XYZ file of C-alpha atoms in Angstrom:
363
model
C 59.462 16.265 -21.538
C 55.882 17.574 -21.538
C 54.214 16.640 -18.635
C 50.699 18.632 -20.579
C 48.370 15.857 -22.398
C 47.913 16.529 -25.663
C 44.235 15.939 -26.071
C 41.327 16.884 -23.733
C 38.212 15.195 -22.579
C 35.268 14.206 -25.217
C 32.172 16.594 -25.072
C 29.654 15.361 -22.259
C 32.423 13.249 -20.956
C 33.217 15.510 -17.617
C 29.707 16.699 -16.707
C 29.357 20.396 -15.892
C 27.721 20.080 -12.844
C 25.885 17.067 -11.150
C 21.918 17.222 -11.005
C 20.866 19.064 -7.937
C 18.506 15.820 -6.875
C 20.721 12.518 -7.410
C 19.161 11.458 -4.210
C 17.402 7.402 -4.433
C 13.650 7.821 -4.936
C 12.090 7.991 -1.701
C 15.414 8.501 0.037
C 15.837 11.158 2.682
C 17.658 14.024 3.428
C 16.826 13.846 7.143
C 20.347 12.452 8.666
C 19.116 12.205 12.472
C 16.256 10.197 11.257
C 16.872 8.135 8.193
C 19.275 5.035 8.118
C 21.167 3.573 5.786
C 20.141 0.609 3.202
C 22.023 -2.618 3.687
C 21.716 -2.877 -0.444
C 21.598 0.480 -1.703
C 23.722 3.871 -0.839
C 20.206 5.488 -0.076
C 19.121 6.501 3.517
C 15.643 5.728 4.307
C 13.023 6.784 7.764
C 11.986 3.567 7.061
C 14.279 0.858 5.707
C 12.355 -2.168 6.023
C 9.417 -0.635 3.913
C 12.027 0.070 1.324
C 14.175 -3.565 0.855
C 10.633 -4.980 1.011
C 9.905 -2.614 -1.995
C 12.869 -2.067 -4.042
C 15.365 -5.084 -3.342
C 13.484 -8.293 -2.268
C 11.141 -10.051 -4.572
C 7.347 -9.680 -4.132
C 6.704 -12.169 -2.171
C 8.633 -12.414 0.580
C 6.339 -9.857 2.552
C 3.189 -11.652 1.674
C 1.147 -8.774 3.465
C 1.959 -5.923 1.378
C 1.712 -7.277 -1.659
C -0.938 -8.080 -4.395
C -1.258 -11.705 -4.932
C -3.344 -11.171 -8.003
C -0.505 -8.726 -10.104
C 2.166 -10.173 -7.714
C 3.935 -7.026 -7.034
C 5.272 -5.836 -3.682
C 4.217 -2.594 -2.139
C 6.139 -2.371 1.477
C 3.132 -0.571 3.015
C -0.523 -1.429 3.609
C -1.766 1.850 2.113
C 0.119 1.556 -0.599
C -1.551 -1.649 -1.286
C -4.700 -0.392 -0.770
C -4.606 2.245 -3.201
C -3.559 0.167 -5.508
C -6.003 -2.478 -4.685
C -8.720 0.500 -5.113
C -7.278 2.058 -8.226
C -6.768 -1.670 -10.111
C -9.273 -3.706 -8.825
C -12.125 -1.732 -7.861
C -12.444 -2.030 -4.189
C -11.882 -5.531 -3.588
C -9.291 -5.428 -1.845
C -9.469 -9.221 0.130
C -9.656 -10.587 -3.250
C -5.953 -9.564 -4.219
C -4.178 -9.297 -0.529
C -2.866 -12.517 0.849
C -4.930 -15.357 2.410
C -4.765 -18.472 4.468
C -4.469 -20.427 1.353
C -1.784 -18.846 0.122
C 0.684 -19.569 3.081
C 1.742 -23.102 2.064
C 2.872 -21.122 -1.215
C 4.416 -18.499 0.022
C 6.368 -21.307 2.252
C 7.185 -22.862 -1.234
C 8.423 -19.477 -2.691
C 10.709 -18.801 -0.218
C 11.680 -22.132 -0.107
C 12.570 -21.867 -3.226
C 14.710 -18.774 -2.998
C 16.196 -20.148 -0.209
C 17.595 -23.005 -2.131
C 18.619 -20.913 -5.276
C 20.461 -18.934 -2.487
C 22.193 -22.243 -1.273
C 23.548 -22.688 -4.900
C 24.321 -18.940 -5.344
C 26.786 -19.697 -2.198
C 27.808 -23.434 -3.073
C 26.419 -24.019 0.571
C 24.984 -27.902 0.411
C 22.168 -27.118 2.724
C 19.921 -24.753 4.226
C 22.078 -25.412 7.594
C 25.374 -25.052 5.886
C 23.593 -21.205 4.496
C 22.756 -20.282 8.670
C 26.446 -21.029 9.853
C 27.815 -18.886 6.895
C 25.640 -15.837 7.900
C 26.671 -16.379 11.513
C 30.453 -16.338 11.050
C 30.891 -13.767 7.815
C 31.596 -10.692 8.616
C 29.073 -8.523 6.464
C 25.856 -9.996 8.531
C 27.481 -8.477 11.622
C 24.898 -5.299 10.963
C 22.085 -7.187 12.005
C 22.732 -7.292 15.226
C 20.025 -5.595 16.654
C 17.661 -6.968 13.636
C 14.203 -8.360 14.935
C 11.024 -9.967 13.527
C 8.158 -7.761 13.234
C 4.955 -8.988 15.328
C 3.552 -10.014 12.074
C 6.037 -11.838 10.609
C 5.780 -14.791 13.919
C 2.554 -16.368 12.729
C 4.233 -16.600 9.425
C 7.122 -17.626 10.803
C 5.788 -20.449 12.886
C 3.480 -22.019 9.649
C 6.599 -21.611 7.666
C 8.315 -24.433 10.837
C 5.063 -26.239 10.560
C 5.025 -26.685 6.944
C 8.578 -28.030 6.833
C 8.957 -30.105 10.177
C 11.239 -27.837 11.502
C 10.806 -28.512 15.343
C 12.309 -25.193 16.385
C 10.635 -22.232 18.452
C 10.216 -19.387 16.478
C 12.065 -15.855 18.743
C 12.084 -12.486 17.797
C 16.000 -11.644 17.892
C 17.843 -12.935 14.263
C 21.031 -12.435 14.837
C 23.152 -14.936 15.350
C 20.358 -16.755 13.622
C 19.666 -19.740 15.519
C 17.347 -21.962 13.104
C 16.917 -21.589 9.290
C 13.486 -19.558 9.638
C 16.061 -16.650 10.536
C 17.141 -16.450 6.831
C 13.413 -14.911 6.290
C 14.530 -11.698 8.084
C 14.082 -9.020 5.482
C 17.964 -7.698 6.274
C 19.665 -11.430 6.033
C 17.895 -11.908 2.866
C 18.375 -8.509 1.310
C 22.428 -9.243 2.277
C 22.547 -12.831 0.481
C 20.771 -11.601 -2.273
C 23.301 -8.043 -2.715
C 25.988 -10.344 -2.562
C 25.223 -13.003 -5.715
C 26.428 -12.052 -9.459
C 22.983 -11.380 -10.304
C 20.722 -10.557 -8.010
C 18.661 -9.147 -10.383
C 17.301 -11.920 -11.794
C 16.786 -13.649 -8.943
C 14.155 -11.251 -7.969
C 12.291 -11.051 -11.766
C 9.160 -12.976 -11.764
C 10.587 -15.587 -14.662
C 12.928 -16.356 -12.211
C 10.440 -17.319 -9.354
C 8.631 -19.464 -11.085
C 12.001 -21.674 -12.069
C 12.919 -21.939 -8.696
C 9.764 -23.429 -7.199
C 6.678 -24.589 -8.617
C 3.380 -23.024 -7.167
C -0.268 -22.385 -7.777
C 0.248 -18.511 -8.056
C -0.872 -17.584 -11.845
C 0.364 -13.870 -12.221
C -3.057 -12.333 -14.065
C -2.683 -10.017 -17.573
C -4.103 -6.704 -17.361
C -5.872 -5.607 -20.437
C -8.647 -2.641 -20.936
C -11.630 -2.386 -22.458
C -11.861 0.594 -24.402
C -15.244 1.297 -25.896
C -18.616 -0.220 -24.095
C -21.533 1.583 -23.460
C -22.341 1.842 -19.470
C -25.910 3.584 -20.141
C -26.894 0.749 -22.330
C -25.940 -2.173 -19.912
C -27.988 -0.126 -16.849
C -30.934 0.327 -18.821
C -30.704 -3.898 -20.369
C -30.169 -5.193 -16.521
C -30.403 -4.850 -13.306
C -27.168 -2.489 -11.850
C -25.645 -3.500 -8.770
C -22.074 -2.364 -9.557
C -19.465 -3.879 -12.232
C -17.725 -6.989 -11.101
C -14.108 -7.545 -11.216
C -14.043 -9.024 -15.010
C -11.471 -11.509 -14.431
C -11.204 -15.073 -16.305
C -9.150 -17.626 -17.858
C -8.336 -18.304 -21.488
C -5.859 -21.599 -21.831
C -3.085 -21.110 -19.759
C -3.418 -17.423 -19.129
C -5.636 -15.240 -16.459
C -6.961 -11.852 -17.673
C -8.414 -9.188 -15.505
C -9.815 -5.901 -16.929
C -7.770 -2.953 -15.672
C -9.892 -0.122 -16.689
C -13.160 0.196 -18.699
C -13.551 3.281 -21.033
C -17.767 4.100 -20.592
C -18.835 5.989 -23.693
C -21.730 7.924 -23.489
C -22.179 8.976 -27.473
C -26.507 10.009 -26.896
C -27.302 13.382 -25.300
C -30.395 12.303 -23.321
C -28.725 9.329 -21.406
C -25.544 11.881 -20.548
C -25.140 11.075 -16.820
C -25.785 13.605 -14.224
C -23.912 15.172 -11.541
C -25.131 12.417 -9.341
C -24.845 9.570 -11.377
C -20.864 10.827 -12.313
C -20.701 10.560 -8.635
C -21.862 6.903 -8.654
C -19.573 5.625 -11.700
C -16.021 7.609 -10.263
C -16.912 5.367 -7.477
C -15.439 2.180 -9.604
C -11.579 3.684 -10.348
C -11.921 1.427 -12.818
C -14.231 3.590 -15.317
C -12.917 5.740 -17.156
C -15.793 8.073 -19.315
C -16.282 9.679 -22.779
C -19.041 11.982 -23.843
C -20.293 13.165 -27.129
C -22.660 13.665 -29.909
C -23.617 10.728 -32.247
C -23.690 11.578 -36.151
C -26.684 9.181 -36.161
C -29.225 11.386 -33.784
C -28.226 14.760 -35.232
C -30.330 13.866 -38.675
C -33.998 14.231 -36.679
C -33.245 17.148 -34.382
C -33.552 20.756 -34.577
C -30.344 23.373 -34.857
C -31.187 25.024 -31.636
C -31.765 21.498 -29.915
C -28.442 20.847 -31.483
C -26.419 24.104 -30.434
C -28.028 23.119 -26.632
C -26.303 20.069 -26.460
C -22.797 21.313 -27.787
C -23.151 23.897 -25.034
C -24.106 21.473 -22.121
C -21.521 18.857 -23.652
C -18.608 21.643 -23.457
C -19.583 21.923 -19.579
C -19.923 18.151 -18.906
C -16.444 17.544 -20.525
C -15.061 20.130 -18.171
C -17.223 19.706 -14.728
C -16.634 15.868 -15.066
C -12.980 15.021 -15.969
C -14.116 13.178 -19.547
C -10.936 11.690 -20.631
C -12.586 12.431 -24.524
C -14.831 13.946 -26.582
C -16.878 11.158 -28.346
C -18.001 9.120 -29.963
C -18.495 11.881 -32.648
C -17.988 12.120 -36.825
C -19.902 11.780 -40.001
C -22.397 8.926 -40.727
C -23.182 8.489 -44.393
C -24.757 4.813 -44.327
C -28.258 6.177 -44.888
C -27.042 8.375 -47.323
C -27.785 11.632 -46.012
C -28.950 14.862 -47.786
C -26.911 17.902 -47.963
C -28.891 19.776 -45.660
C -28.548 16.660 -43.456
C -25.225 15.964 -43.790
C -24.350 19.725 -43.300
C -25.437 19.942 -39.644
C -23.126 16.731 -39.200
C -20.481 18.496 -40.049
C -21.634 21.734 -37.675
C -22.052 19.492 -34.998
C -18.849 17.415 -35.741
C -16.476 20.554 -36.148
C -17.923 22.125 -32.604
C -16.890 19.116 -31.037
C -13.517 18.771 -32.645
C -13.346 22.300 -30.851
C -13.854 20.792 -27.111
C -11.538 18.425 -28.147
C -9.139 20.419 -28.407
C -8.595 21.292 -25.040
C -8.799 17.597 -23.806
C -6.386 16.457 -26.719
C -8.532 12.847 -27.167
C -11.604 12.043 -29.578
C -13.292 9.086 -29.822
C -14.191 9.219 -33.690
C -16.810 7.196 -35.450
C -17.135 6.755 -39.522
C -19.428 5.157 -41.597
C -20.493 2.665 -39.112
C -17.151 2.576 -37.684
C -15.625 3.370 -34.084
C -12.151 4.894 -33.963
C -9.520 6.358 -32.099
C-alpha cells in the first residue's frame, strides 16, 4: 500500500514563511530584561504597565486611566498625552479623584463578585482560599503592592468594613483586598470561558451599578474661530462637554475654518490656536469676497494662501467654490472660477477641500 497522500495542502494553507515581526505589540526582544506575561505569551520590561493595559479592565488602576472616556492607559504619560490631545489640557478634569474612590470600590466589587460566579466560589473568602491552594497562583510569590496602590487599598477596607491591615506582600493572600493585585486578578480573569467580556465596558456596568457615565466623543467640523474672537472676549475654548437625556457628549476636536483672507491668522496667532490639540484649521478663499476685489489682489492671496497651507499644517483648503446667489456676471463669475481652480490646485497636495455652493458648505 501507498503510504504517499494523494492530495496536497490548499493554497495559503501552509504559509511560506512566518512574518519577520509576530512579536505582541510592545513586547520585547530584550531576554535579560523583559519578563514574561502571566496572560499573554509576550515578554514585557514592564509587565505590570502592560496587564494594566491590555488584559484588566479600565478601571482597576484608577490612576492611569481616564475617568471621562474610561479607558486604561498603564502609564501616567500616556495618560497625559492623551488627556492633552482629547481634552485640551485639563487633565484633573478626566484623571481620577477623591470622589471617585467609593466607585471604583463598587467596580471592583463588582468584578470581584462576577469572578466568584465565574469560579462557583460562594464568597469573596471562599475566592482567597482557592488562589492560596491552586497551583497556577504559585507565580506570585514574590508579587507586591505598589506604594500607590495602599491608600487605595486601605479606603477599599474602609468602604466595606473589612477590619484587616492592609501589607505589601500578596501572596499567600491573607485578606480579600489581595485579590486587587494586578497579577491575581489578571490570573482569575485568564482562566474564565470568557474573559473577554468581562473586561468590555457593557459588561461593567451589569455587574455593578455606579455613577460613572462613559461620555460620546463627537467633532465639530465647520465653525468659524476668527468670528467668535472678534464677537467676545477670548480666553481660550472650554472643554464643550454636556448632557442630552441619558447621554454625555464632549467635543473631541473642532475644525476652525478661516474662509476670509484678511482675518487669516498669523504666525503668532497659529502658535496660540495649536496650543488647544483640540483645533484642527482650514484656510481658503470665499467665492463671496472675490466679486469686489482686484485680479492682482486676488493672485496675492492664492500665493500667500499656498504658503499658509504649507508653513501651518492646514488639514484643508477651504471653504472655497462658486457662489451664484447674487447672480453674478460673467466677468464676475469668471474670476470665481480662476480663483476656485487655483485652489483646487493647493488642494491637491493636501488631498482635503472644504467646498461651498450656492450658499452651501460641503465636504
Amino acid at each position: 500500500m501507498d503510504d504517499e497522500l494523494d492530495y496536497g495542502p490548499f493554497d495559503g494553507e501552509i504559509p511560506e514563511r512566518l512574518e519577520e515581526d509576530t512579536r505582541i505589540k510592545g513586547s520585547s526582544r530584550n531576554l535579560s530584561k523583559a519578563r514574561l506575561c502571566p496572560v499573554c505569551p509576550g515578554r514585557f520590561t514592564n509587565v505590570r504597565r502592560h496587564v494594566f493595559h491590555q488584559h484588566l479592565p479600565w478601571y482597576t488602576n484608577p490612576l492611569t486611566a481616564c475617568w471621562t472616556c474610561h479607558k486604561q492607559f498603564g502609564q501616567n504619560k500616556m495618560l497625559e498625552n492623551h488627556c492633552l490631545e482629547l481634552h485640551n489640557c485639563n487633565i484633573a478634569d478626566n484623571i481620577f479623584k477623591e470622589e471617585y474612590q467609593s466607585v471604583w470600590t463598587e467596580l471592583m466589587n463588582g468584578l470581584l463578585l462576577e469572578l466568584c460566579q465565574r469560579y462557583d466560589k460562594k464568597t469573596l473568602d471562599h475566592l482567597v482560599e482557592y488562589v492560596r491552594t491552586e497551583a497556577v497562583f504559585k507565580q506570585c510569590q514574590s508579587a507586591v503592592f505598589h506604594w500607590t496602590d495602599i491608600p487605595l487599598l486601605n479606603f477599599y477596607n474602609k468602604k466595606n468594613r473589612f477590619d484587616v491591615e492592609v501589607i505589601h506582600a500578596v501572596f499567600p493572600p491573607s485578606a480579600i483586598y489581595s485579590l486587587v493585585h494586578w497579577k491575581i486578578l489578571a490570573l482569575l480573569l485568564k482562566g474564565t470561558e470568557d474573559a473577554e467580556n468581562l473586561i468590555t465596558f457593557e459588561k461593567e456596568i451589569s455587574l455593578y451599578q455606579c455613577s460613572i457615565q462613559k461620555a460620546i466623543m463627537v467633532t465639530d467640523s465647520h465653525f468659524h474661530l476668527d468670528k467668535m474672537k472678534q464677537q467676545a472676549r477670548f480666553s481660550g475654548l472650554p472643554i464643550y462637554k454636556w448632557k442630552d437625556g441619558e447621554s454625555v457628549y464632549q467635543i473631541r476636536h473642532l475644525v476652525a475654518n478661516y474662509a476670509f483672507p484678511r482675518r487669516w491668522p498669523t504666525i503668532e496667532e497659529m502658535g496660540e490656536i495649536r496650543r488647544d490639540r483640540r483645533i484642527r484649521s482650514t484656510a481658503g478663499i470665499h467665492p463671496r469676497i472675490v466679486k469686489g476685489e482686484e485680479m492682482s489682489v486676488l493672485n496675492s492671496w492664492i500665493t500667500d494662501l499656498e504658503m499658509l497651507i504649507c508653513v501651518n499644517r492646514m488639514i484643508a483648503v477651504g471653504e472655497c467654490g462658486l457662489d451664484s446667489s447674487d447672480k453674478p456676471n460673467s466677468k464676475e463669475l469668471k474670476k470665481q472660477v480662476h480663483v476656485f481652480e487655483e485652489q483646487l490646485r493647493i488642494a491637491k497636495r493636501q488631498h482635503l477641500l472644504v467646498l461651498f455652493i450656492a450658499g452651501e458648505t460641503r465636504r
